[in-house]
């Protein structure tokens, strides 16, 4: 067992700068994580087993489609149709759910979807008989009396099923199973021997071309085995169709356990087999679970906090969700299916995918630079591999595909932020990749370059305002990169483009508004109305979107008006008759914390010397929009962004501009947080007299010296030391 644990830790521990000393049992950080948070309400998370950034996300599926079940599991449901091996965390995209495995027996044979041709057995379950922790999930399948347990390594899922006595105990693998946007295009299963099967599930959904090859080994030989094609039992050892299924039958004693190991690969069955052999070469479920727990404990120890039990639960649950994506795409051999649908080999790095960049560039990726800079190096190399494969950086990449969902070219700020923070990279190639994305030849980009804005098309469906503002931000990032590399002409070009926000600013209304090709503002205009000029938002949500040029934007608007509109943002509530879209959740006035575009807004009071107003709203968001309950997210968790906001804000600072290495102060809710840094350094945040009433910063010291600034630089954090806040119940502005 010792050898197994060492091997798994060596395989999965990534370059986060966490202490090698494990926490004491009383302070076991994984015990504070509630993996059910986000499985109710709009969070769209899953509760199952995964290791940090793992290829396998092994989790229960209720078996029912719908928005609430985007991640496969919805807390109010009472059915489980099986355990699939891939899931998305916190998104609005109904994809993945690959390789559904399910145990059942003669006690319960009802069909979950009786109106469909393909028989789907299921079980009822109760949360009273369900438990989960990082890297582990367990549930009693009440309809059959079978207990299911799940754990994982990076590329292999491991199941342990404890059966009652029955001569008709079964385990099925259903490759035709699909939910929401997902649909199989080709599936294949081969019975290799009396305890091993292999095959592939090819599918299309949000990601157009998905390949999941697998090898599954069973700890007990099949008493009998059958393959199904289009729901017809076939007397062969291999089947191929859009809809295939495998069923193994066992004669089980009371309490007998059957284990299954399922290894994945985007490349080939042999790739999956190698992943299996190198990651789990034994049948000791508990050692795999222990290793997963150890990896999570090490990962979470990158930040140690002092707080009450409730705060620790919320903090570490959010911190846990930060590490569920991106997901490793490459095999143990380094091979992976690229975005050009060809097989490539990652040399000297792990290839990652599942980059929800419209969300995560804002806070999740800056947080990675603090807690796991070694992984950021791999992320950047993964971006550059995507560039090699497609000629552009990823926008929203998934399962070796470019989905082109959402807007902007937000791999750029991630790369530029990493560059200025000293993350190793091929800077010249990285710049060329950034420039290529900023100079792409879509019709919208041609108009953007010609007009200085994206015009609203005739149908009004192109998110023109949002795209203009986000392109301008990314252009600013490219300009800074060019300047650092002495590329004068590029610096001038992209600096000019970075000011394009001015082209849609309407000084009469003080909002960013859509224009037509001739430069005319579109009418009528009502700022709170949701139109197709704004991405999942309205004009209020994008009001302060010039993150890179906030001082100039403030001066253009006027300081007093800037402050007045900040005030209105948090006090102008939607009317009862207003039709809010599904993404507008977590509303405080027109501020929607349940979506990303305005996440930085409460920190903008620092730009008008009214930080105390922002401190009030930041603490309100911390207290009202997060909890340790299943509905603990006010909106989609979005691959770590919603969680990263909380982690930053609870420590008292946040990256308003995610690529300039500056973190603006808010209102720390934690009494103490220690970030473990490279070379044994530690950065500590402490908050004196801190409680729910004392939400205002009275004074700040850095390493014992008075600190008059309203922000802290990344370099100051990386040098180590202590940032000390003194908190009070009233504004500390004049103290």
PDB file of N, CA, C and O in Angstrom, residues 4 7-8 11 153 155-156 192 196 215 217 261-264 269-282 332:
ATOM      1  N   UNK A   4       1.971   1.933  -3.495  1.00  0.00           N
ATOM      2  CA  UNK A   4       0.853   2.437  -4.297  1.00  0.00           C
ATOM      3  C   UNK A   4       0.622   3.909  -4.028  1.00  0.00           C
ATOM      4  O   UNK A   4       0.477   4.729  -4.935  1.00  0.00           O
ATOM      5  N   UNK A   7       3.319   6.069  -5.535  1.00  0.00           N
ATOM      6  CA  UNK A   7       3.168   6.157  -6.987  1.00  0.00           C
ATOM      7  C   UNK A   7       2.063   7.128  -7.372  1.00  0.00           C
ATOM      8  O   UNK A   7       2.234   7.978  -8.243  1.00  0.00           O
ATOM      9  N   UNK A   8       0.932   7.019  -6.700  1.00  0.00           N
ATOM     10  CA  UNK A   8      -0.194   7.879  -7.052  1.00  0.00           C
ATOM     11  C   UNK A   8       0.091   9.335  -6.724  1.00  0.00           C
ATOM     12  O   UNK A   8      -0.233  10.235  -7.496  1.00  0.00           O
ATOM     13  N   UNK A  11       2.284  10.709  -9.287  1.00  0.00           N
ATOM     14  CA  UNK A  11       1.578  10.902 -10.550  1.00  0.00           C
ATOM     15  C   UNK A  11       0.717  12.143 -10.530  1.00  0.00           C
ATOM     16  O   UNK A  11       0.657  12.892 -11.496  1.00  0.00           O
ATOM     17  N   UNK A 153      -8.264   8.059  -9.683  1.00  0.00           N
ATOM     18  CA  UNK A 153      -6.953   8.645  -9.880  1.00  0.00           C
ATOM     19  C   UNK A 153      -7.127   9.718 -10.950  1.00  0.00           C
ATOM     20  O   UNK A 153      -8.241  10.159 -11.212  1.00  0.00           O
ATOM     21  N   UNK A 155      -6.683   9.529 -14.288  1.00  0.00           N
ATOM     22  CA  UNK A 155      -7.275   9.073 -15.545  1.00  0.00           C
ATOM     23  C   UNK A 155      -8.092   7.795 -15.396  1.00  0.00           C
ATOM     24  O   UNK A 155      -8.526   7.234 -16.405  1.00  0.00           O
ATOM     25  N   UNK A 156      -8.282   7.315 -14.176  1.00  0.00           N
ATOM     26  CA  UNK A 156      -8.976   6.054 -13.930  1.00  0.00           C
ATOM     27  C   UNK A 156     -10.018   6.235 -12.840  1.00  0.00           C
ATOM     28  O   UNK A 156      -9.720   6.784 -11.771  1.00  0.00           O
ATOM     29  N   UNK A 192     -13.042  -8.599 -24.024  1.00  0.00           N
ATOM     30  CA  UNK A 192     -11.693  -9.125 -24.249  1.00  0.00           C
ATOM     31  C   UNK A 192     -11.495 -10.490 -23.601  1.00  0.00           C
ATOM     32  O   UNK A 192     -10.823 -11.369 -24.147  1.00  0.00           O
ATOM     33  N   UNK A 196     -12.656  -8.389 -18.584  1.00  0.00           N
ATOM     34  CA  UNK A 196     -12.177  -7.139 -19.180  1.00  0.00           C
ATOM     35  C   UNK A 196     -12.987  -6.804 -20.426  1.00  0.00           C
ATOM     36  O   UNK A 196     -13.243  -7.671 -21.276  1.00  0.00           O
ATOM     37  N   UNK A 215     -10.853   1.189 -21.143  1.00  0.00           N
ATOM     38  CA  UNK A 215     -10.651  -0.198 -20.755  1.00  0.00           C
ATOM     39  C   UNK A 215     -11.247  -0.343 -19.370  1.00  0.00           C
ATOM     40  O   UNK A 215     -10.972   0.470 -18.479  1.00  0.00           O
ATOM     41  N   UNK A 217     -11.832  -3.118 -16.243  1.00  0.00           N
ATOM     42  CA  UNK A 217     -11.518  -4.421 -15.652  1.00  0.00           C
ATOM     43  C   UNK A 217     -12.410  -4.657 -14.435  1.00  0.00           C
ATOM     44  O   UNK A 217     -12.638  -3.743 -13.644  1.00  0.00           O
ATOM     45  N   UNK A 261     -12.519  -1.097 -12.490  1.00  0.00           N
ATOM     46  CA  UNK A 261     -11.602  -0.012 -12.814  1.00  0.00           C
ATOM     47  C   UNK A 261     -11.846   0.397 -14.264  1.00  0.00           C
ATOM     48  O   UNK A 261     -11.823  -0.447 -15.154  1.00  0.00           O
ATOM     49  N   UNK A 262     -12.085   1.692 -14.493  1.00  0.00           N
ATOM     50  CA  UNK A 262     -12.370   2.189 -15.834  1.00  0.00           C
ATOM     51  C   UNK A 262     -11.371   3.294 -16.167  1.00  0.00           C
ATOM     52  O   UNK A 262     -11.384   4.361 -15.555  1.00  0.00           O
ATOM     53  N   UNK A 263     -10.498   3.007 -17.117  1.00  0.00           N
ATOM     54  CA  UNK A 263      -9.489   3.978 -17.538  1.00  0.00           C
ATOM     55  C   UNK A 263      -9.924   4.653 -18.829  1.00  0.00           C
ATOM     56  O   UNK A 263     -10.505   4.015 -19.714  1.00  0.00           O
ATOM     57  N   UNK A 264      -9.626   5.943 -18.955  1.00  0.00           N
ATOM     58  CA  UNK A 264     -10.035   6.730 -20.111  1.00  0.00           C
ATOM     59  C   UNK A 264      -8.834   7.179 -20.934  1.00  0.00           C
ATOM     60  O   UNK A 264      -7.717   7.271 -20.430  1.00  0.00           O
ATOM     61  N   UNK A 269      -7.684   2.751 -27.232  1.00  0.00           N
ATOM     62  CA  UNK A 269      -7.853   1.748 -26.183  1.00  0.00           C
ATOM     63  C   UNK A 269      -6.516   1.457 -25.525  1.00  0.00           C
ATOM     64  O   UNK A 269      -6.435   1.315 -24.298  1.00  0.00           O
ATOM     65  N   UNK A 270      -5.458   1.386 -26.318  1.00  0.00           N
ATOM     66  CA  UNK A 270      -4.145   1.100 -25.737  1.00  0.00           C
ATOM     67  C   UNK A 270      -3.688   2.238 -24.836  1.00  0.00           C
ATOM     68  O   UNK A 270      -3.001   2.011 -23.832  1.00  0.00           O
ATOM     69  N   UNK A 271      -4.036   3.452 -25.190  1.00  0.00           N
ATOM     70  CA  UNK A 271      -3.728   4.578 -24.302  1.00  0.00           C
ATOM     71  C   UNK A 271      -4.446   4.451 -22.978  1.00  0.00           C
ATOM     72  O   UNK A 271      -3.875   4.704 -21.911  1.00  0.00           O
ATOM     73  N   UNK A 272      -5.723   4.048 -23.027  1.00  0.00           N
ATOM     74  CA  UNK A 272      -6.476   3.827 -21.793  1.00  0.00           C
ATOM     75  C   UNK A 272      -5.865   2.688 -20.995  1.00  0.00           C
ATOM     76  O   UNK A 272      -5.755   2.765 -19.758  1.00  0.00           O
ATOM     77  N   UNK A 273      -5.429   1.633 -21.683  1.00  0.00           N
ATOM     78  CA  UNK A 273      -4.843   0.484 -20.977  1.00  0.00           C
ATOM     79  C   UNK A 273      -3.547   0.893 -20.253  1.00  0.00           C
ATOM     80  O   UNK A 273      -3.298   0.489 -19.122  1.00  0.00           O
ATOM     81  N   UNK A 274      -2.734   1.696 -20.924  1.00  0.00           N
ATOM     82  CA  UNK A 274      -1.499   2.163 -20.287  1.00  0.00           C
ATOM     83  C   UNK A 274      -1.809   3.049 -19.086  1.00  0.00           C
ATOM     84  O   UNK A 274      -1.153   2.955 -18.038  1.00  0.00           O
ATOM     85  N   UNK A 275      -2.820   3.916 -19.213  1.00  0.00           N
ATOM     86  CA  UNK A 275      -3.223   4.742 -18.072  1.00  0.00           C
ATOM     87  C   UNK A 275      -3.637   3.872 -16.896  1.00  0.00           C
ATOM     88  O   UNK A 275      -3.296   4.154 -15.741  1.00  0.00           O
ATOM     89  N   UNK A 276      -4.381   2.802 -17.184  1.00  0.00           N
ATOM     90  CA  UNK A 276      -4.832   1.893 -16.134  1.00  0.00           C
ATOM     91  C   UNK A 276      -3.651   1.196 -15.475  1.00  0.00           C
ATOM     92  O   UNK A 276      -3.544   1.153 -14.242  1.00  0.00           O
ATOM     93  N   UNK A 277      -2.747   0.678 -16.273  1.00  0.00           N
ATOM     94  CA  UNK A 277      -1.620  -0.080 -15.727  1.00  0.00           C
ATOM     95  C   UNK A 277      -0.705   0.792 -14.882  1.00  0.00           C
ATOM     96  O   UNK A 277      -0.139   0.317 -13.886  1.00  0.00           O
ATOM     97  N   UNK A 278      -0.560   2.047 -15.251  1.00  0.00           N
ATOM     98  CA  UNK A 278       0.353   2.923 -14.533  1.00  0.00           C
ATOM     99  C   UNK A 278      -0.281   3.602 -13.330  1.00  0.00           C
ATOM    100  O   UNK A 278       0.427   4.062 -12.436  1.00  0.00           O
ATOM    101  N   UNK A 279      -1.620   3.675 -13.300  1.00  0.00           N
ATOM    102  CA  UNK A 279      -2.263   4.418 -12.220  1.00  0.00           C
ATOM    103  C   UNK A 279      -2.927   3.528 -11.182  1.00  0.00           C
ATOM    104  O   UNK A 279      -2.917   3.864  -9.993  1.00  0.00           O
ATOM    105  N   UNK A 280      -3.537   2.424 -11.582  1.00  0.00           N
ATOM    106  CA  UNK A 280      -4.110   1.481 -10.601  1.00  0.00           C
ATOM    107  C   UNK A 280      -3.815   0.061 -11.079  1.00  0.00           C
ATOM    108  O   UNK A 280      -4.556  -0.478 -11.904  1.00  0.00           O
ATOM    109  N   UNK A 281      -2.767  -0.541 -10.565  1.00  0.00           N
ATOM    110  CA  UNK A 281      -2.403  -1.890 -10.983  1.00  0.00           C
ATOM    111  C   UNK A 281      -2.831  -2.941  -9.963  1.00  0.00           C
ATOM    112  O   UNK A 281      -2.369  -4.082 -10.011  1.00  0.00           O
ATOM    113  N   UNK A 282      -3.742  -2.598  -9.062  1.00  0.00           N
ATOM    114  CA  UNK A 282      -4.130  -3.462  -7.950  1.00  0.00           C
ATOM    115  C   UNK A 282      -5.642  -3.344  -7.763  1.00  0.00           C
ATOM    116  O   UNK A 282      -6.338  -2.687  -8.526  1.00  0.00           O
ATOM    117  N   UNK A 332      -0.854   9.127 -20.054  1.00  0.00           N
ATOM    118  CA  UNK A 332       0.432   8.922 -19.404  1.00  0.00           C
ATOM    119  C   UNK A 332       1.569   9.050 -20.409  1.00  0.00           C
ATOM    120  O   UNK A 332       2.657   9.519 -20.076  1.00  0.00           O
TER     121      UNK A 332
END
